[in-house]
mmCIF file of C-alpha atoms in Angstrom:
data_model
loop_
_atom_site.group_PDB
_atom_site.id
_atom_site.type_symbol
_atom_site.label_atom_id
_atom_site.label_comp_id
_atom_site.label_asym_id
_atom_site.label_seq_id
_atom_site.Cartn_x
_atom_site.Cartn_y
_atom_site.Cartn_z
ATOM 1 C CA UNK A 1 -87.640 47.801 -153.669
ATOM 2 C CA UNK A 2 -84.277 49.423 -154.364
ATOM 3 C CA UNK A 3 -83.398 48.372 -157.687
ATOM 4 C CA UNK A 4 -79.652 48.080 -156.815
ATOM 5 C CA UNK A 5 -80.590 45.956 -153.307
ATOM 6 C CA UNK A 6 -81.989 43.604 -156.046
ATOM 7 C CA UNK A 7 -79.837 43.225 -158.433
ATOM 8 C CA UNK A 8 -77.582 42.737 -155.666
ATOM 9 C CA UNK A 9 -79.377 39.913 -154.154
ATOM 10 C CA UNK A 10 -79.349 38.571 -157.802
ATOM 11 C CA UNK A 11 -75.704 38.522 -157.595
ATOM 12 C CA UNK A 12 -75.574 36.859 -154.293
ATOM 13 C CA UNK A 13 -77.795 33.721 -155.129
ATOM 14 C CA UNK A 14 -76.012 33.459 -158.283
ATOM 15 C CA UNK A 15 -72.471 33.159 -156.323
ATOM 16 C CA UNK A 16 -71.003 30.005 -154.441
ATOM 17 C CA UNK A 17 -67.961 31.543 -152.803
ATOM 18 C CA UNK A 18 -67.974 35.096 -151.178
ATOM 19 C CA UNK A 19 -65.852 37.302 -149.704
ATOM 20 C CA UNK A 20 -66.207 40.307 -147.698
ATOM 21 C CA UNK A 21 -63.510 43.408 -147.276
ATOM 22 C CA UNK A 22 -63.451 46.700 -145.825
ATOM 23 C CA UNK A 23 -60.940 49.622 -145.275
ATOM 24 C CA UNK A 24 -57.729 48.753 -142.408
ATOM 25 C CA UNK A 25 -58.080 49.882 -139.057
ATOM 26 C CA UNK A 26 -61.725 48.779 -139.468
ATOM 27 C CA UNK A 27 -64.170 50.499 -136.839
ATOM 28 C CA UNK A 28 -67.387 49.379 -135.539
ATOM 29 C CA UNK A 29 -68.981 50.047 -138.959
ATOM 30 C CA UNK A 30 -66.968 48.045 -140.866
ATOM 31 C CA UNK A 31 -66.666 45.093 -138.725
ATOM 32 C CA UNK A 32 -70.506 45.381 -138.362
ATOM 33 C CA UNK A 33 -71.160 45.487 -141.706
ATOM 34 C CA UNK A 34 -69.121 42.215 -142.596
ATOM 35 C CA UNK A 35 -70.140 40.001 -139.997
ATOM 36 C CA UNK A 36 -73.911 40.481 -140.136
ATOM 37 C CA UNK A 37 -73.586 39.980 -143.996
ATOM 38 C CA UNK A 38 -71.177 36.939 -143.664
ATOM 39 C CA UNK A 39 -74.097 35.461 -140.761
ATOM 40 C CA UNK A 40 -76.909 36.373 -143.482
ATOM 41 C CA UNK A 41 -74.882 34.763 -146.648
ATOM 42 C CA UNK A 42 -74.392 31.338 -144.411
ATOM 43 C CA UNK A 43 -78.172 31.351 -143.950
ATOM 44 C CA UNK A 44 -78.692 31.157 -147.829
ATOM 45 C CA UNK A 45 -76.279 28.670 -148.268
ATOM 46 C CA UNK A 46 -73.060 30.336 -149.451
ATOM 47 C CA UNK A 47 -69.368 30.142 -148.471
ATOM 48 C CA UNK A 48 -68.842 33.751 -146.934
ATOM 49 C CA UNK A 49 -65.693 34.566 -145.364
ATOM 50 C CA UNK A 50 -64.350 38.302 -143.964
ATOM 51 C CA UNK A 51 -60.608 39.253 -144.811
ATOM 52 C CA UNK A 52 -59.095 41.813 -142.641
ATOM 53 C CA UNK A 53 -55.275 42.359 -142.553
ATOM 54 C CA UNK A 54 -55.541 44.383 -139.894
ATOM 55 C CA UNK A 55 -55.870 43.276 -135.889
ATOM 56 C CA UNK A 56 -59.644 43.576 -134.368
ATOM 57 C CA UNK A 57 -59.813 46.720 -132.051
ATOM 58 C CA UNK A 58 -60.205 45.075 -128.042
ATOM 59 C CA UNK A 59 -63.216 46.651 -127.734
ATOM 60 C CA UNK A 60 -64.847 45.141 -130.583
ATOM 61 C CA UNK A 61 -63.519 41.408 -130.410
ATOM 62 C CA UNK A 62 -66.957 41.031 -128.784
ATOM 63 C CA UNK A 63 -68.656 40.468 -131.672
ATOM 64 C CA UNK A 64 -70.332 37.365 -132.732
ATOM 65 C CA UNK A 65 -67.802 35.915 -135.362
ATOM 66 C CA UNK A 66 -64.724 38.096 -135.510
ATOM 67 C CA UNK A 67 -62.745 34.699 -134.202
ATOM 68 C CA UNK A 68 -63.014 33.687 -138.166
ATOM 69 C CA UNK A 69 -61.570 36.681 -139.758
ATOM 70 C CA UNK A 70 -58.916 36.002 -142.044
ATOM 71 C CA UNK A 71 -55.580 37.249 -142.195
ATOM 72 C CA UNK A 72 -55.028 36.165 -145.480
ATOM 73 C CA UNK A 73 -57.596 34.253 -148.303
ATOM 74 C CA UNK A 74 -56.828 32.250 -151.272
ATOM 75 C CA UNK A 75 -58.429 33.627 -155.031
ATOM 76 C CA UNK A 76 -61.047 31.460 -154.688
ATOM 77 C CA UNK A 77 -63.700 33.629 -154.346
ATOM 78 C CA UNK A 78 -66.643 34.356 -157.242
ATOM 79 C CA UNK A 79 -67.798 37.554 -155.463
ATOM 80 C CA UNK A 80 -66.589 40.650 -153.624
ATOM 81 C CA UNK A 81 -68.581 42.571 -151.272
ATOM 82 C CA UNK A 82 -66.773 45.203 -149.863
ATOM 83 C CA UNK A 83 -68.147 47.759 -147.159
ATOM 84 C CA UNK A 84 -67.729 50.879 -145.623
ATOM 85 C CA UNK A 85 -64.397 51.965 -147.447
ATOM 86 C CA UNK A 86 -64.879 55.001 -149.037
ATOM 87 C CA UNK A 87 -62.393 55.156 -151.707
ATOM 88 C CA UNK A 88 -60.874 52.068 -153.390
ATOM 89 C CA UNK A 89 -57.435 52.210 -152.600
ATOM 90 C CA UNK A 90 -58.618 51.492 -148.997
ATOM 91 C CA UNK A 91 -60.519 48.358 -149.811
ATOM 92 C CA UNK A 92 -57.500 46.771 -147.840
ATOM 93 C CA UNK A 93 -55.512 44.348 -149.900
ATOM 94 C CA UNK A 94 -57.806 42.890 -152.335
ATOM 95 C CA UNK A 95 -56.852 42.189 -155.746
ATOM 96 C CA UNK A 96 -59.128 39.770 -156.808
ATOM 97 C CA UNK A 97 -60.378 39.892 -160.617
ATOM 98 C CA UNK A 98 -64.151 39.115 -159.533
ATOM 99 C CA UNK A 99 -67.369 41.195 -159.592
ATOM 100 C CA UNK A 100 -67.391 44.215 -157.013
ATOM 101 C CA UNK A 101 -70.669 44.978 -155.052
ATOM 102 C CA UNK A 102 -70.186 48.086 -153.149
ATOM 103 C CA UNK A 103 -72.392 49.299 -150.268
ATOM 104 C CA UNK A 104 -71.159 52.257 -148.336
ATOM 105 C CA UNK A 105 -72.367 55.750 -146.618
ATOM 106 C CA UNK A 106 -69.260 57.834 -147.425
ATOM 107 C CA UNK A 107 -69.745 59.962 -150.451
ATOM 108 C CA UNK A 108 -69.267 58.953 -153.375
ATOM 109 C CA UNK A 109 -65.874 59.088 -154.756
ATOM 110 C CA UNK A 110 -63.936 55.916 -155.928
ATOM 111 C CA UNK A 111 -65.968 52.981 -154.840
ATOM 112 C CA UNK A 112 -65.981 50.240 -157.324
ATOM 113 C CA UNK A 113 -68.647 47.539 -158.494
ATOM 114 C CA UNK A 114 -71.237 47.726 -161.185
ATOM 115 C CA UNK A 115 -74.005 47.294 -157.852
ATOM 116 C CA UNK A 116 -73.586 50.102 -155.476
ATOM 117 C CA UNK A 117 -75.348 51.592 -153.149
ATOM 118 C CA UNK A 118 -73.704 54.615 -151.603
ATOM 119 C CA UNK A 119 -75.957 56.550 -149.959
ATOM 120 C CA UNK A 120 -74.858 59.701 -147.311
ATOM 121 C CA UNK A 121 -78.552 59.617 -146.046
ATOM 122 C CA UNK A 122 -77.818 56.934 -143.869
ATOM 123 C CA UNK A 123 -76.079 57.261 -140.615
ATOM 124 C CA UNK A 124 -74.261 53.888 -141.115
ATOM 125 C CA UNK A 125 -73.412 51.405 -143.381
ATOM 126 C CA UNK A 126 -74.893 48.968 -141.046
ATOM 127 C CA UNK A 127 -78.069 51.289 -141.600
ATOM 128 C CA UNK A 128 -78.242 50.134 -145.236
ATOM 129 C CA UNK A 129 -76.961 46.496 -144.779
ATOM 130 C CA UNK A 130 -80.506 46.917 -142.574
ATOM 131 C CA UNK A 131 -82.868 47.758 -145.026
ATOM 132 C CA UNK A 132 -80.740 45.421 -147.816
ATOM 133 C CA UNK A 133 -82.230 42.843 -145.529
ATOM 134 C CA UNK A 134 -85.318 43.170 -144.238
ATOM 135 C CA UNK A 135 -85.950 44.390 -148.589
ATOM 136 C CA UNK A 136 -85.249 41.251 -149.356
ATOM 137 C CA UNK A 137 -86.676 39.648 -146.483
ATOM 138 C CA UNK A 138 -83.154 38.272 -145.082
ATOM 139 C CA UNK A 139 -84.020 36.795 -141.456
ATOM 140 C CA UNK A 140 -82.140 39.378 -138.855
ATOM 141 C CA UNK A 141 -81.501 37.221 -136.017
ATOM 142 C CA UNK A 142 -79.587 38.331 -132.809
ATOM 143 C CA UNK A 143 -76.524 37.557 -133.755
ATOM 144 C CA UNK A 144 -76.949 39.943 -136.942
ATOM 145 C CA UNK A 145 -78.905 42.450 -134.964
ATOM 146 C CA UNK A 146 -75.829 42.783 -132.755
ATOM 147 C CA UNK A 147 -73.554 43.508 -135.345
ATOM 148 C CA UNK A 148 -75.703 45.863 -136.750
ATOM 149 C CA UNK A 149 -76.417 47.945 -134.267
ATOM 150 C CA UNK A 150 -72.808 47.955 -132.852
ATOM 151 C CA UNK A 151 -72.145 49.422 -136.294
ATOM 152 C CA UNK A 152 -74.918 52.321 -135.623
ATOM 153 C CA UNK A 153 -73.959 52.744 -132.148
ATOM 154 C CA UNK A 154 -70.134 53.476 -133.283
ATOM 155 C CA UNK A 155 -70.861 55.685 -136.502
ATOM 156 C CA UNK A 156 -73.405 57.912 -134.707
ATOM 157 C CA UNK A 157 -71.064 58.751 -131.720
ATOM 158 C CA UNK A 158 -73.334 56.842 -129.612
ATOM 159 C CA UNK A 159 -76.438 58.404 -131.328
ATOM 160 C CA UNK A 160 -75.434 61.966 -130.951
ATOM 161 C CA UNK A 161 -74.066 62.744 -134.654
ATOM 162 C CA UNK A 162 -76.250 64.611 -136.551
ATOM 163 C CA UNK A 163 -76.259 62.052 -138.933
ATOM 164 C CA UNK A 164 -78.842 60.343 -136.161
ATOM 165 C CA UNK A 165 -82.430 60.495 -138.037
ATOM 166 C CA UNK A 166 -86.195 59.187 -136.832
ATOM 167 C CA UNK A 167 -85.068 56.497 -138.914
ATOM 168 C CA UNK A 168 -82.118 55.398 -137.383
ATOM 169 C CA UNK A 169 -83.581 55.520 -133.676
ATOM 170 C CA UNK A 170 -86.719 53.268 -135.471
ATOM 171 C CA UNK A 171 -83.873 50.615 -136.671
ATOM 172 C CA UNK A 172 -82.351 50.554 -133.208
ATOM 173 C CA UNK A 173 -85.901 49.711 -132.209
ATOM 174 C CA UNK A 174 -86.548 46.979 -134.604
ATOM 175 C CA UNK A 175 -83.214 45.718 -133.533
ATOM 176 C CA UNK A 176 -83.855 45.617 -129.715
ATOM 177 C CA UNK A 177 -86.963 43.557 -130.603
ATOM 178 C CA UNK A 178 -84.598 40.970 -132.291
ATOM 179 C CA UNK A 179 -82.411 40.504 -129.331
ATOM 180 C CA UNK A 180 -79.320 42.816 -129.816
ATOM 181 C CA UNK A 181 -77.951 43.705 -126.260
ATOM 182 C CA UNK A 182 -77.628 47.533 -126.226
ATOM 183 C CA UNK A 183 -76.671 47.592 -122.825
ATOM 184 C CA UNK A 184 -73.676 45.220 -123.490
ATOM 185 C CA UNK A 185 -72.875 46.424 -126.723
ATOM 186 C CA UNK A 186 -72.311 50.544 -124.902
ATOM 187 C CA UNK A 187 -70.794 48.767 -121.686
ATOM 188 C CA UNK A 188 -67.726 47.122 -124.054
ATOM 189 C CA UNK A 189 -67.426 49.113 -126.354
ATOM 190 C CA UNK A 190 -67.133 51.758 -123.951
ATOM 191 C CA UNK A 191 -63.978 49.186 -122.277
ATOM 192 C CA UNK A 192 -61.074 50.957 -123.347
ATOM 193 C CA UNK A 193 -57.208 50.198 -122.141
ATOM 194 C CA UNK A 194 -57.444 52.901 -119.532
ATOM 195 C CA UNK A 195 -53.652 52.998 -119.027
ATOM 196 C CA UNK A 196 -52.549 53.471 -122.169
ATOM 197 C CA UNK A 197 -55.550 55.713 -123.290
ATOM 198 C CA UNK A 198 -54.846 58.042 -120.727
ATOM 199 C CA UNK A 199 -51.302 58.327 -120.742
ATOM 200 C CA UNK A 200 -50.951 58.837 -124.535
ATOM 201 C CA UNK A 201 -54.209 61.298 -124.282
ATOM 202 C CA UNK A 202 -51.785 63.441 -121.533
ATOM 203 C CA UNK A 203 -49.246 63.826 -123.868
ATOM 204 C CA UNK A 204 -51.242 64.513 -127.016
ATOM 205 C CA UNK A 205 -53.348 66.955 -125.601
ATOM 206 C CA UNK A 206 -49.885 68.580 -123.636
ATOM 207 C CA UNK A 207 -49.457 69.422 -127.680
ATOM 208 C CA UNK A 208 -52.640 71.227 -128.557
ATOM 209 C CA UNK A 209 -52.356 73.989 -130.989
ATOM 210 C CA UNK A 210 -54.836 76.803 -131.721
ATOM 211 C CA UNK A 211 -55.472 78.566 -134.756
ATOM 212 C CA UNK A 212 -57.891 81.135 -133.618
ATOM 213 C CA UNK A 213 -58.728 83.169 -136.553
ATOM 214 C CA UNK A 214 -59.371 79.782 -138.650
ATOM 215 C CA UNK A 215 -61.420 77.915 -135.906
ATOM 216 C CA UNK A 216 -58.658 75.026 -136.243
ATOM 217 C CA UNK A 217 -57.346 73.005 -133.182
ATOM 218 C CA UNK A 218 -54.698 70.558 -133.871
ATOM 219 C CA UNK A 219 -52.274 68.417 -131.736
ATOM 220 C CA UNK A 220 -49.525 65.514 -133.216
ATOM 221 C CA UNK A 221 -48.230 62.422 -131.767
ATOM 222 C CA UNK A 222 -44.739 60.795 -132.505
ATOM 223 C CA UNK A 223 -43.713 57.493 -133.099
ATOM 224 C CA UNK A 224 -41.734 57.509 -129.888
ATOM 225 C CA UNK A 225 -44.501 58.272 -127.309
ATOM 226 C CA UNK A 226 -46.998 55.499 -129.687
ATOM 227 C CA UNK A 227 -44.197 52.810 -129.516
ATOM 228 C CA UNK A 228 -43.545 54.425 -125.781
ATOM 229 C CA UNK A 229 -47.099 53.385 -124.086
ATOM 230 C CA UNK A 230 -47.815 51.097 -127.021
ATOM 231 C CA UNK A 231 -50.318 52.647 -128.170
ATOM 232 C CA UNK A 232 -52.687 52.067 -131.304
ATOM 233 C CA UNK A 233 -54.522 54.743 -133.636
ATOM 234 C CA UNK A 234 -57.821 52.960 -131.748
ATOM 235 C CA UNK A 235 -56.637 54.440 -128.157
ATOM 236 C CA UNK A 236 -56.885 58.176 -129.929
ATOM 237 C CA UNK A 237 -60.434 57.182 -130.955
ATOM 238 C CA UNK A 238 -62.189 60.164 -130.044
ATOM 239 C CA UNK A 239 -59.672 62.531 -129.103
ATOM 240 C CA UNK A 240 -60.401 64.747 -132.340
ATOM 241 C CA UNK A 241 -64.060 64.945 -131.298
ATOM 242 C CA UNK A 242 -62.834 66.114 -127.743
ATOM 243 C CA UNK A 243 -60.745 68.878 -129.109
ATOM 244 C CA UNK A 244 -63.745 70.305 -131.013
ATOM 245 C CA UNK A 245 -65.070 71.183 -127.644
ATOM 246 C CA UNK A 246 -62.571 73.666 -127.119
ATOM 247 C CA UNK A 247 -64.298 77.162 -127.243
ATOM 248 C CA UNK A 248 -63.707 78.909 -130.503
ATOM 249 C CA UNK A 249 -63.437 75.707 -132.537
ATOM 250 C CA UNK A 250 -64.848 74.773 -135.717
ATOM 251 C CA UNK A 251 -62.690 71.331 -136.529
ATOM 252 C CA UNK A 252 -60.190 69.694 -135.190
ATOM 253 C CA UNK A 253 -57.142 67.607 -136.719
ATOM 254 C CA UNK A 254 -55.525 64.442 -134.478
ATOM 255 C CA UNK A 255 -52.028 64.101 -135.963
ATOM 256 C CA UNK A 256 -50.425 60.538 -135.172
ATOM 257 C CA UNK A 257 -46.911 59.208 -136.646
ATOM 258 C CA UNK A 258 -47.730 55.602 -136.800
ATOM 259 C CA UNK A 259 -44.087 54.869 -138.340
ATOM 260 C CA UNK A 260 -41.402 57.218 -138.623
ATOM 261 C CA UNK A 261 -42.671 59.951 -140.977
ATOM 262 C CA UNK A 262 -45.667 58.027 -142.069
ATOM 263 C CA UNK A 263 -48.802 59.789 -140.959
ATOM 264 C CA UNK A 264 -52.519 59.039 -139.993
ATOM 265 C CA UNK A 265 -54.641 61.753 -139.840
ATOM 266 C CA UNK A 266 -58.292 62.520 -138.204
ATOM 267 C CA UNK A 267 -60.593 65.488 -139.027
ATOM 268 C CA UNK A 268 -63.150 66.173 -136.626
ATOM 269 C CA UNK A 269 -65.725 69.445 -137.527
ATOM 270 C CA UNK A 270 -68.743 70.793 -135.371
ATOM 271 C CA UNK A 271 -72.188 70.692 -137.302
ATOM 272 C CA UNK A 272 -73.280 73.800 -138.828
ATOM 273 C CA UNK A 273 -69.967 75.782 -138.850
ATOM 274 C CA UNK A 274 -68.990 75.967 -142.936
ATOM 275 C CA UNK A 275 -66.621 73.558 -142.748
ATOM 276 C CA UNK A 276 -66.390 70.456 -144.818
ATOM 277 C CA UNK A 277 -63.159 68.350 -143.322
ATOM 278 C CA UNK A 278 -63.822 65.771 -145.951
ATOM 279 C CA UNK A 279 -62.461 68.112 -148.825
ATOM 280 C CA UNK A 280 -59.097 68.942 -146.830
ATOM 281 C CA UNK A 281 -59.169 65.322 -145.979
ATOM 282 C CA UNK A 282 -59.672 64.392 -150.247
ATOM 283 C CA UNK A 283 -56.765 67.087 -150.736
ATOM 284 C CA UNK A 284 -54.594 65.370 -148.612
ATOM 285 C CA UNK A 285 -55.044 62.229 -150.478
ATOM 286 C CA UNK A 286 -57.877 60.428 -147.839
ATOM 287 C CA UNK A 287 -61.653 61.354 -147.643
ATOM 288 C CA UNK A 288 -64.527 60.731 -145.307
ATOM 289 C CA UNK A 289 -67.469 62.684 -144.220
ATOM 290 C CA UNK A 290 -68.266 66.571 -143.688
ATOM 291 C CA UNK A 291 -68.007 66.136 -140.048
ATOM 292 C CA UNK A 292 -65.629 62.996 -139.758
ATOM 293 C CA UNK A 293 -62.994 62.324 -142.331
ATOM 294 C CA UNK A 294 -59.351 60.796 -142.117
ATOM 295 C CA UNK A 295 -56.032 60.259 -144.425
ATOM 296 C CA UNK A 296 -52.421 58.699 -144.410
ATOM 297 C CA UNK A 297 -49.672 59.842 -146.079
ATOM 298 C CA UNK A 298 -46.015 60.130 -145.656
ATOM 299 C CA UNK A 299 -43.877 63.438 -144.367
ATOM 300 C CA UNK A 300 -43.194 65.679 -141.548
ATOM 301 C CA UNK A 301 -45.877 66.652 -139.255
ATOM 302 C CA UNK A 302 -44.942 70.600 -139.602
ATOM 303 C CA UNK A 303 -45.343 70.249 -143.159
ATOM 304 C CA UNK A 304 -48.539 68.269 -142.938
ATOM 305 C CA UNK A 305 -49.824 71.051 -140.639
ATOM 306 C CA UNK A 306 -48.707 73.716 -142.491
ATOM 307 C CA UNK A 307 -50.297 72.421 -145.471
ATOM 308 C CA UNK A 308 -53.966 72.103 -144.023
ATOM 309 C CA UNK A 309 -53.523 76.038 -143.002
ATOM 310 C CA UNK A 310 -52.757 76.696 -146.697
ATOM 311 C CA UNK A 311 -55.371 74.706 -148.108
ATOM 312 C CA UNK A 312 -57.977 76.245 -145.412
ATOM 313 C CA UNK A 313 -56.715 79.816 -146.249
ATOM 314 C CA UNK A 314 -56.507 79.438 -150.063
ATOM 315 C CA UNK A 315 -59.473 76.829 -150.892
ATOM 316 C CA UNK A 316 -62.246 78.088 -149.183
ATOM 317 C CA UNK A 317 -62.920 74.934 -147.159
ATOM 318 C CA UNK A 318 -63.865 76.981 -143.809
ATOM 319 C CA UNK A 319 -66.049 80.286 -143.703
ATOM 320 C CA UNK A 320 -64.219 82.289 -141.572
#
């Protein structure tokens, strides 16, 4: 057994009161990764509760439990599990002076916790809460198989990232047999708000930009069209992924002004093209993935952009 899975089950039956966090804006992952731990912590008897600050994506208020998410917890907690989050300063809005376990597939940069398992190998955290279970022999019922696979499904781009192994497809398996509904789970997260998704999709990609000779796409949305069609950083979920498809492109950057000058940004990158978006996106203060990396920060687009040309030019992030 992984000697980290153990000492982290060690910490578990040796807690009353748990709580479980992951980074704002959570995805499929995240939410995944909470609820089927919160569903497996109730089953041994503890108090496990999920803070999240941020509101639930439509698309994934399917999920078995995301009605008890809390907004906001009390320091009452013995225990901190937090998922999925990369870097600390995302573990959104915890402060608690507890004990930190940490299990994550982003590499390994500021995660905190004595017990951590942070392992790129897997295509999902959901992929490790997996084997923490079935290691410890932790009943995965359908309830937890749904979350978990609803975290796979989302992280592998619907099983299409490279980052889909033999293994993975095997867990999916295992997880059918326990009841998790994989038509469902495609069919709704698939449910987008087609109005909205559309309109502010027309008028991002009206503001594509091409940098040939770097293999870098790039297009920015304002505040005004976002507040506009009310739209949410979740309808531009996978519009950086589309752009990559543009001939001639090895990544692509999805610009969005969420408040006035405050910026979220998301790096897409094709497999096998020299480029590692997760250092531009560590440079620009956020991190992620090779392929599939983000970061906020504050400023004007043009500068943001012009930036991420320098950094590509200067530090060797792209083979060109």
């Amino acid at each position: 057994m992984n000697t980290q899975f153990l000492a982290a089950k060690k910490a578990i039956d040796a807690s009353e009161k748990i709580l479980l966090a992951s980074h704002d804006e959570p995805d499929g992952d995240a939410l995944g990764s909470m609820l089927a731990l919160k569903f497996s912590f109730e089953k041994l008897g503890k108090k496990a509760d999920i803070f999240c600050a941020s509101d639930i994506p439509e698309n994934l208020k399917f999920l078995p439990g995301v009605e008890h998410i809390k907004k906001s917890v009390e320091p009452v907690y013995d225990l901190l599990f937090g998922v999925d989050y990369g870097d600390l300063k995302r573990l959104e809005g915890v402060t608690l002076d507890i004990p930190i376990i940490t299990f994550d597939h982003h590499p390994l940069i500021n995660q905190a916790g004595e017990i951590k398992v942070v392992d790129t190998n897997f295509s999902s955290t959901c992929e490790i809460i997996y084997q923490f279970l079935t290691e410890n022999e932790l009943k995965i019922d359908k309830e937890i198989a749904t979350c978990l696979l609803t975290g796979i499904f989302t992280d592998t781009w619907s099983f299409r990232h490279p980052n889909t192994t033999a293994k993975t497809l095997k867990i999916v398996g295992e997880l059918l047999l326990r009841g998790a509904p994989l038509r469902k789970i495609v069919r709704l997260i698939n449910q987008q708000k087609i109005d909205i998704k559309s309109k502010i999709w027309s008028r991002a990609l009206a503001n594509i930009k091409q940098e040939q000779e770097l293999g870098f796409i790039f297009c920015f949305i304002n505040f005004e069209d976002m507040q506009k069609f009310n739209a949410s950083l979740n309808d531009l979920a996978g519009l950086a992924s589309l752009l990559c498809m543009v001939p001639g492109t090895k990544f692509s950057l999805v610009l969005s002004e969420v408040a006035p000058e405050k910026l979220d940004g998301s790096f897409r990158a094709l497999p096998n093209q020299g480029v590692d978006v997760s250092r531009l996106a560590k440079a620009l203060g956020g991190g992620g993935h090779k392929l599939s990396a983000g970061f906020k920060t504050k400023g004007r687009p043009e500068d943001i952009i012009e930036k991420v040309k320098k950094l590509i030019s200067e530090g060797g992030f792209v083979n060109v």
